[in-house]
mmCIF file of C-alpha atoms in Angstrom:
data_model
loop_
_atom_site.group_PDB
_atom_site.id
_atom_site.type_symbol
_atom_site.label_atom_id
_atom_site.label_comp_id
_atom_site.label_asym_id
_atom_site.label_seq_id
_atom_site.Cartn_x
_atom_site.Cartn_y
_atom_site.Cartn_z
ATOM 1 C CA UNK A 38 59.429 -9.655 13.705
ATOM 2 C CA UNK A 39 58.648 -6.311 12.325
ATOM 3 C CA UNK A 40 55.336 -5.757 10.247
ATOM 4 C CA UNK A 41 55.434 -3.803 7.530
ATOM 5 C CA UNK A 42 52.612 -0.948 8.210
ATOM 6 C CA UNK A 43 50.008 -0.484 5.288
ATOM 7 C CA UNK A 44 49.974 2.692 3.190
ATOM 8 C CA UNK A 45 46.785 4.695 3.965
ATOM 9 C CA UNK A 46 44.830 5.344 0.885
ATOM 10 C CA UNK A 47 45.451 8.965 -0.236
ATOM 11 C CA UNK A 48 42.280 11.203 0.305
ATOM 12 C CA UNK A 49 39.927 11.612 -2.730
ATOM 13 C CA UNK A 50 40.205 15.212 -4.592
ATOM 14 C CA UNK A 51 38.415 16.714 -7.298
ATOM 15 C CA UNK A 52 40.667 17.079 -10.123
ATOM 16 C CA UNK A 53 38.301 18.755 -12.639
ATOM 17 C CA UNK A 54 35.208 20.618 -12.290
ATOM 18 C CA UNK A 55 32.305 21.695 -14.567
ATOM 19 C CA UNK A 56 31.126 25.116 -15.266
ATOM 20 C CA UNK A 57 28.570 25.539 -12.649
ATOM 21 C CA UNK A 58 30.824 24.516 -9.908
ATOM 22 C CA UNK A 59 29.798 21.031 -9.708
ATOM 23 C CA UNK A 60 32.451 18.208 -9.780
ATOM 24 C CA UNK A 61 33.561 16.952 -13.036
ATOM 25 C CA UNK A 62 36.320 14.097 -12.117
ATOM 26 C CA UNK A 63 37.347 13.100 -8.837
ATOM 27 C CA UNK A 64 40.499 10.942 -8.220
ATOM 28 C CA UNK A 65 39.871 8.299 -5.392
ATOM 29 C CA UNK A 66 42.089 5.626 -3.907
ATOM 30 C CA UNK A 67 41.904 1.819 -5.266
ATOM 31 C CA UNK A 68 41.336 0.654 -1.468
ATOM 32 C CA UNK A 69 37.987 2.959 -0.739
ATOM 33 C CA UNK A 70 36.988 1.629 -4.859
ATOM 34 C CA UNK A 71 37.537 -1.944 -3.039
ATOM 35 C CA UNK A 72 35.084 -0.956 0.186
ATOM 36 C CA UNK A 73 32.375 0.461 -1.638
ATOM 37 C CA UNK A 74 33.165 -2.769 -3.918
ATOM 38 C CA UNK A 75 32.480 -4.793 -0.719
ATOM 39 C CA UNK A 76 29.565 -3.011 0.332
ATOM 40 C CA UNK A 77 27.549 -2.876 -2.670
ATOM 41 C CA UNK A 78 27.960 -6.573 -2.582
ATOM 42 C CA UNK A 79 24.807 -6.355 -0.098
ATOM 43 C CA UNK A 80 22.760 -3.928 -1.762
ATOM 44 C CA UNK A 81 20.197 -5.835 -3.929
ATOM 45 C CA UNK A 82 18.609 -3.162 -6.569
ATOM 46 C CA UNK A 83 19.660 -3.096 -10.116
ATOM 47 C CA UNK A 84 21.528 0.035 -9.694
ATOM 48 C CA UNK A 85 23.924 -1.246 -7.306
ATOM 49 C CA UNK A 86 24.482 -4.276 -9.099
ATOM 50 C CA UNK A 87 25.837 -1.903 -12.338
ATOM 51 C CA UNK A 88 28.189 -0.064 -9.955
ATOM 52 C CA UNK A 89 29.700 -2.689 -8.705
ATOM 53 C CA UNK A 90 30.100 -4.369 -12.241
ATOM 54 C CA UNK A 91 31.762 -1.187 -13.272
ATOM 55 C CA UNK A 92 34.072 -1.278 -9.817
ATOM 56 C CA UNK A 93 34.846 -4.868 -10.651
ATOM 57 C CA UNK A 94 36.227 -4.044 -13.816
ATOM 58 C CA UNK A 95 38.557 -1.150 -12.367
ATOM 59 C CA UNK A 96 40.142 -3.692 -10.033
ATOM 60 C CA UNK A 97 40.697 -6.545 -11.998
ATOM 61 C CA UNK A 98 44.268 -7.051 -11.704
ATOM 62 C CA UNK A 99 46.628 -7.135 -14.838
ATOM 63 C CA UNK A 100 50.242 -8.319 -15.560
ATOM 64 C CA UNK A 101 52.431 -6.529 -15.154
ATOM 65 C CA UNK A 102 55.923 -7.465 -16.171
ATOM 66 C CA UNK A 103 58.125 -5.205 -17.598
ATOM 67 C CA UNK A 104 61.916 -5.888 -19.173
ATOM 68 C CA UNK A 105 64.746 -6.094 -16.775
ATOM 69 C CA UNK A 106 66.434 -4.092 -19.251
ATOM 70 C CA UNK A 107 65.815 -0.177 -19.638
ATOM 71 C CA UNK A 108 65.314 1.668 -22.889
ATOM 72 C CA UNK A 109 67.545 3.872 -24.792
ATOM 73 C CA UNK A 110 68.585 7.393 -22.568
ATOM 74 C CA UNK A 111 65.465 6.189 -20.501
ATOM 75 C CA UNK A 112 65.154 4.663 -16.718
ATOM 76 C CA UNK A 113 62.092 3.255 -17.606
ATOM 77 C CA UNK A 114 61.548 -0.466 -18.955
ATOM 78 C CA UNK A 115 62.752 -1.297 -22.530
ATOM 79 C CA UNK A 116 59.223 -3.178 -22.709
ATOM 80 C CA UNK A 117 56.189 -3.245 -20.837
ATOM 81 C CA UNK A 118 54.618 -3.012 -18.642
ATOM 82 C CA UNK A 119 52.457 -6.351 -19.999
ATOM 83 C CA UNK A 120 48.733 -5.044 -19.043
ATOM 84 C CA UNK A 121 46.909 -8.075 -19.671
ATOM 85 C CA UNK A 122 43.949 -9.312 -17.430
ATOM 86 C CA UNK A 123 45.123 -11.878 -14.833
ATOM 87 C CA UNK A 124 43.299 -13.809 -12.648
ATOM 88 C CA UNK A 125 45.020 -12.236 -9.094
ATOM 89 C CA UNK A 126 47.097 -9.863 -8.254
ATOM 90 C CA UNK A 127 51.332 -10.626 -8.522
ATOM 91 C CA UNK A 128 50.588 -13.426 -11.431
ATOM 92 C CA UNK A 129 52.108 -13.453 -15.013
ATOM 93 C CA UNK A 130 49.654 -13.895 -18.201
ATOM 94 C CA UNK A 131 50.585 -16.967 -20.006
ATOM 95 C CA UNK A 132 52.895 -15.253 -22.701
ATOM 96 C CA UNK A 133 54.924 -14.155 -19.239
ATOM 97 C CA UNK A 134 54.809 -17.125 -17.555
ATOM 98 C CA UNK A 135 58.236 -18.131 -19.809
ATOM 99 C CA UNK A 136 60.590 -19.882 -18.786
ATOM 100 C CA UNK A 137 58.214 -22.574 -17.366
ATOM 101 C CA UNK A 138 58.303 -24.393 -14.065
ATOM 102 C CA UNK A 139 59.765 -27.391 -14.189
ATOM 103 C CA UNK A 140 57.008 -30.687 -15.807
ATOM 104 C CA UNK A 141 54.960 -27.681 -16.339
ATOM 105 C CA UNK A 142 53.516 -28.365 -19.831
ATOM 106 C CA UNK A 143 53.688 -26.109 -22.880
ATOM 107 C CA UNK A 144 50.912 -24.007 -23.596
ATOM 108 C CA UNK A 145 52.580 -23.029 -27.005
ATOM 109 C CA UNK A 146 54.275 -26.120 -28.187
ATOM 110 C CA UNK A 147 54.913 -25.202 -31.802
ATOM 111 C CA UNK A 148 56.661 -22.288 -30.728
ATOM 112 C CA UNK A 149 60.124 -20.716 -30.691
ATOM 113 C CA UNK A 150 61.971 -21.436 -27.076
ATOM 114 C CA UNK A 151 63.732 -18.189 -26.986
ATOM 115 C CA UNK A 152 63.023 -15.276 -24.975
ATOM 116 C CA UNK A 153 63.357 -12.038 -26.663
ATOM 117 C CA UNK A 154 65.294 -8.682 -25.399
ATOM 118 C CA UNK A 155 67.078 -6.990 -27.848
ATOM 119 C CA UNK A 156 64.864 -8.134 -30.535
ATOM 120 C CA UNK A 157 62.039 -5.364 -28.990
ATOM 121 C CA UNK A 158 63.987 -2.480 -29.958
ATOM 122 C CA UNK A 159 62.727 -3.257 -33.267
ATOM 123 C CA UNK A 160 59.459 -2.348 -34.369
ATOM 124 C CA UNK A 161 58.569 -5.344 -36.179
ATOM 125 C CA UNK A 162 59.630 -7.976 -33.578
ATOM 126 C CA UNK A 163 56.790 -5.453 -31.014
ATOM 127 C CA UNK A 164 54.067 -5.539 -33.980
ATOM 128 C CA UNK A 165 54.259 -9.335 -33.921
ATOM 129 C CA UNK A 166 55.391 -10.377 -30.520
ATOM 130 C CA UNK A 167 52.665 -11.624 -28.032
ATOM 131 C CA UNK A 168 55.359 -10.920 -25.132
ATOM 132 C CA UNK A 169 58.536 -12.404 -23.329
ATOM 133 C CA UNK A 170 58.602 -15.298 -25.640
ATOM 134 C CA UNK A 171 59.345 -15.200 -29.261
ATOM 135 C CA UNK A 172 55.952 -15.616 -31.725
ATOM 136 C CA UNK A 173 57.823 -17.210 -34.624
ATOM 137 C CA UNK A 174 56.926 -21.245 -34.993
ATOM 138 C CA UNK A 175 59.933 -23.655 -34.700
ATOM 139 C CA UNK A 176 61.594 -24.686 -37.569
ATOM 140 C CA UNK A 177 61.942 -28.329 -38.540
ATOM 141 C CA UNK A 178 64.104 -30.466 -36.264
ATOM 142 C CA UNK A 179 64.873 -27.256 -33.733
ATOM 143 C CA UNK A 180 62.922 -25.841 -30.686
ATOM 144 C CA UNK A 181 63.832 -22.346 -31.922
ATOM 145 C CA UNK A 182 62.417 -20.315 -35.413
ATOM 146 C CA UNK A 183 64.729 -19.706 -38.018
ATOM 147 C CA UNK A 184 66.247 -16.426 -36.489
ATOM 148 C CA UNK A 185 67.299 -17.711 -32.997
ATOM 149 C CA UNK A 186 68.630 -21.264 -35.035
ATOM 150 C CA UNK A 187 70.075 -19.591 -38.510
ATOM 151 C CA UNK A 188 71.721 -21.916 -41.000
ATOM 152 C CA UNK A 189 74.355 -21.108 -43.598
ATOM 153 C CA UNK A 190 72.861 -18.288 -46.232
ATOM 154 C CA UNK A 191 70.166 -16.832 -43.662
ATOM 155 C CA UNK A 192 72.920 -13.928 -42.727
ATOM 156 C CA UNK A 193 72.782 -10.723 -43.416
ATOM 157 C CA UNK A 194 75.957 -10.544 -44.838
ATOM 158 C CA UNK A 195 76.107 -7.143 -45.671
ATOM 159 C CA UNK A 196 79.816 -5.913 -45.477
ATOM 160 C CA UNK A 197 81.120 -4.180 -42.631
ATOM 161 C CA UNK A 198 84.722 -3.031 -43.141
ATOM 162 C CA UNK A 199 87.771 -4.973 -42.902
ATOM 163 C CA UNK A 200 86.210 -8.045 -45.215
ATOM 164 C CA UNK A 201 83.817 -8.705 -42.663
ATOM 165 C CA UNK A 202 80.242 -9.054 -42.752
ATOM 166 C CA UNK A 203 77.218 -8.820 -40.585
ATOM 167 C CA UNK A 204 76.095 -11.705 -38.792
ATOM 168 C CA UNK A 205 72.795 -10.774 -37.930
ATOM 169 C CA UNK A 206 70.103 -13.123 -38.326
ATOM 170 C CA UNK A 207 67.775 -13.025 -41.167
ATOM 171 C CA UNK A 208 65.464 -16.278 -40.626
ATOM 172 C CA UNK A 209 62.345 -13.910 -40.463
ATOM 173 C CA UNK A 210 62.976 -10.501 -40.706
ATOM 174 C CA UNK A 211 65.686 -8.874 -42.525
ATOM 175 C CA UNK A 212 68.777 -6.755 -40.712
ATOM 176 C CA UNK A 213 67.197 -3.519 -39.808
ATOM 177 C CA UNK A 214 70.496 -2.280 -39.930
ATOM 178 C CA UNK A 215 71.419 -3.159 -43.484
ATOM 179 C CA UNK A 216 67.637 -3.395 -45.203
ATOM 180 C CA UNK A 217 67.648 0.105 -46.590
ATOM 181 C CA UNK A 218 70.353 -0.192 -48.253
ATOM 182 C CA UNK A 219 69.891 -3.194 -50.199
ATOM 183 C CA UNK A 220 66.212 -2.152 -50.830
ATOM 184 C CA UNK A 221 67.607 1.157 -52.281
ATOM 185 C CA UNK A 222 70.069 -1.074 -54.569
ATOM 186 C CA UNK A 223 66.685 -3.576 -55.299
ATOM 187 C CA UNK A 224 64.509 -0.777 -56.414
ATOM 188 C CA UNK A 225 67.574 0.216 -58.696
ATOM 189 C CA UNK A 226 67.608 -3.338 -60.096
ATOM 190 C CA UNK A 227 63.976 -3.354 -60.367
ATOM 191 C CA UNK A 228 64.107 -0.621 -62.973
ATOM 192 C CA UNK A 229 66.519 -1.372 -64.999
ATOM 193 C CA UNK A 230 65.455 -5.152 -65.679
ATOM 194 C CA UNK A 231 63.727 -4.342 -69.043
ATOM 195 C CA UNK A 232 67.476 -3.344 -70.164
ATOM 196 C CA UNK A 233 67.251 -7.013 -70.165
ATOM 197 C CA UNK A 234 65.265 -8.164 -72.816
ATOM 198 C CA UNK A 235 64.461 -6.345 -76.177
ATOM 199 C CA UNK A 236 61.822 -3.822 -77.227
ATOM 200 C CA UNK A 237 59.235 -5.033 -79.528
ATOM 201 C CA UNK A 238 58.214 -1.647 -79.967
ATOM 202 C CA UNK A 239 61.140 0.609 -80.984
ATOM 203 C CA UNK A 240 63.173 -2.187 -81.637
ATOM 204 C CA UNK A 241 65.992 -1.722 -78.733
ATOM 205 C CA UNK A 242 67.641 -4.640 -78.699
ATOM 206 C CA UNK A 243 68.621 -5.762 -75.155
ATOM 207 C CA UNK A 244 71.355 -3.562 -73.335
ATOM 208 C CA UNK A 245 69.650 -0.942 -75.101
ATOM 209 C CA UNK A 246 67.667 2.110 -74.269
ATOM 210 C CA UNK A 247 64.668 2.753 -76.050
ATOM 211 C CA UNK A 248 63.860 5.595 -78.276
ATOM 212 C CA UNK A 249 61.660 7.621 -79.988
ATOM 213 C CA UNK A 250 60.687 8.086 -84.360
ATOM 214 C CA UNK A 251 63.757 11.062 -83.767
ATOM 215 C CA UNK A 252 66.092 7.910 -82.748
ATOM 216 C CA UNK A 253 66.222 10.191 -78.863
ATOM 217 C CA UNK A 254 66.607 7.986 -75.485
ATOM 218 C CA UNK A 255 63.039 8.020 -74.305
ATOM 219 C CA UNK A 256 61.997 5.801 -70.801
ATOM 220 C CA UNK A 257 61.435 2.489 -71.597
ATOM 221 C CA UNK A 258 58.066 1.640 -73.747
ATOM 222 C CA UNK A 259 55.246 -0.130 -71.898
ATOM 223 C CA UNK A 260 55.690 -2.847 -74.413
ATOM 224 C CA UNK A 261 59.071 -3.570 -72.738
ATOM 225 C CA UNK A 262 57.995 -3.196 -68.997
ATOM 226 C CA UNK A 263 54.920 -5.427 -69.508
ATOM 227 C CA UNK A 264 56.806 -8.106 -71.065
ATOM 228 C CA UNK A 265 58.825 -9.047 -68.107
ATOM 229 C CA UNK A 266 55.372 -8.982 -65.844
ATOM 230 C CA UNK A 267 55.316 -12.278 -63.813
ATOM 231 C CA UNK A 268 58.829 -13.789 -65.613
ATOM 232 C CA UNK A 269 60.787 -15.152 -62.555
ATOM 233 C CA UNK A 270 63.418 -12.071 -62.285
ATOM 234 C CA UNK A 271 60.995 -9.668 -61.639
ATOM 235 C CA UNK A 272 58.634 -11.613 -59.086
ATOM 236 C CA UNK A 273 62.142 -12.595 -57.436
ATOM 237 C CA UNK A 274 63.127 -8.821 -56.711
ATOM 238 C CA UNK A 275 59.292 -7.828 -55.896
ATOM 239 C CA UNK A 276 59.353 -10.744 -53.254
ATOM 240 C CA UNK A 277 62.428 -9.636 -51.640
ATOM 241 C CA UNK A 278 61.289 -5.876 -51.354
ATOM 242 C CA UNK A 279 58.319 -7.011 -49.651
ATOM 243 C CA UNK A 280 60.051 -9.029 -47.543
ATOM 244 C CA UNK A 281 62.567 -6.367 -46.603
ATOM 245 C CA UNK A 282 59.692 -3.429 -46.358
ATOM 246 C CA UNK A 283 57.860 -5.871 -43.432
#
């Protein structure tokens, strides 16, 4: 059988240097960082026990899973690499450890069973994803969150053509695809709600515009914005374009 001979460690070069000549930054191989590691191991004196701290933390060894999937126009991993401290070298933090070994028990039990891929191109799925596995807690009577288990009325919707409409999920965040849209057609809504109710100040009875002593269209009074301040409508659109700005 053949053994596979080990890379020698590249020499050590100075890569920057200060003004009088002296070195600034030197790059050095991890395998001499892991002998003088090993040596200062023996050396007693205060000194040598902060280098070696310092070397310690350079060679503690981190996750380092990356998606089997590449990004857009890229050769390069659609996600990752992880990063996170492990304990040795070739093992998976716990969010990476998904799908687990068989009667291995759950370290997130409350959690959503499905392993995210596409979901990562989106920012908002990266902002609140721990890793692999999605973050979102399992909805009632399901071992998946309300995106990866949608029920009737949690679709987009959104038409596509042909009578269609988009089928994309919208449990816990809305279709990134669509959400513009409807937030631009929202904030249009938004301001024309005090159409619906009358003006106690100029009198504009509802359906109306207001207007000024000259009997000109003016922007709606204050009198006419405030009153609709906490009514259901309005906090119904406000929480939706929250919701659809996440």
């Amino acid at each position: 059988m053949s053994r596979t001979t080990p890379t020698p460690p590249k020499p050590a070069r100075v890569i920057a240097r200060r003004r009088n000549g002296a070195p600034r930054r030197v790059e050095i191989s991890a395998q001499e960082v892991e002998e003088a590691f090993r040596l200062l191991q023996h050396v007693p004196n205060p000194e040598a026990r902060q280098l070696r701290d310092t070397f310690e933390a350079l060679l503690r060894p981190v996750c380092f899973w990356a998606s089997s999937r590449t990004g857009r126009h890229s050769n390069y991993p659609a996600w990752g690499p992880c990063g996170v401290f492990v304990s040795v070298p070739n093992q998976h933090c716990v969010e990476h450890q998904w799908p687990l070994p068989d009667g291995a028990p759950d370290p997130f039990p409350n959690r959503c069973t499905a392993t995210l891929d596409e979901e990562l191109e989106d920012s908002r799925w990266v902002e609140y994803s721990g890793g692999l596995r999605c973050p979102i807690k399992r909805r009632a009577g399901s071992e998946r969150c309300a995106h990866h288990d949608p029920r009737d009325g949690e679709l987009c919707g959104h038409p596509v053509g042909d009578g269609a409409t988009c089928t994309t999920a919208e449990g816990v965040f809305a279709c990134d695809t669509h959400r513009w849209v409807r937030l631009a057609d929202l904030k249009s809504e938004l301001e024309q709600l005090p159409l619906t109710v009358e003006c106690r100040y100029c009198d504009a009875a509802s359906g109306e515009s207001c207007t000024n002593k000259n009997g000109q269209m003016v922007a709606f009074h204050k009198k006419r914005v405030n009153a609709l301040q906490g009514s259901p409508e309005h906090q119904e659109l406000i929480d939706e374009i929250q919701w659809l700005r996440l």
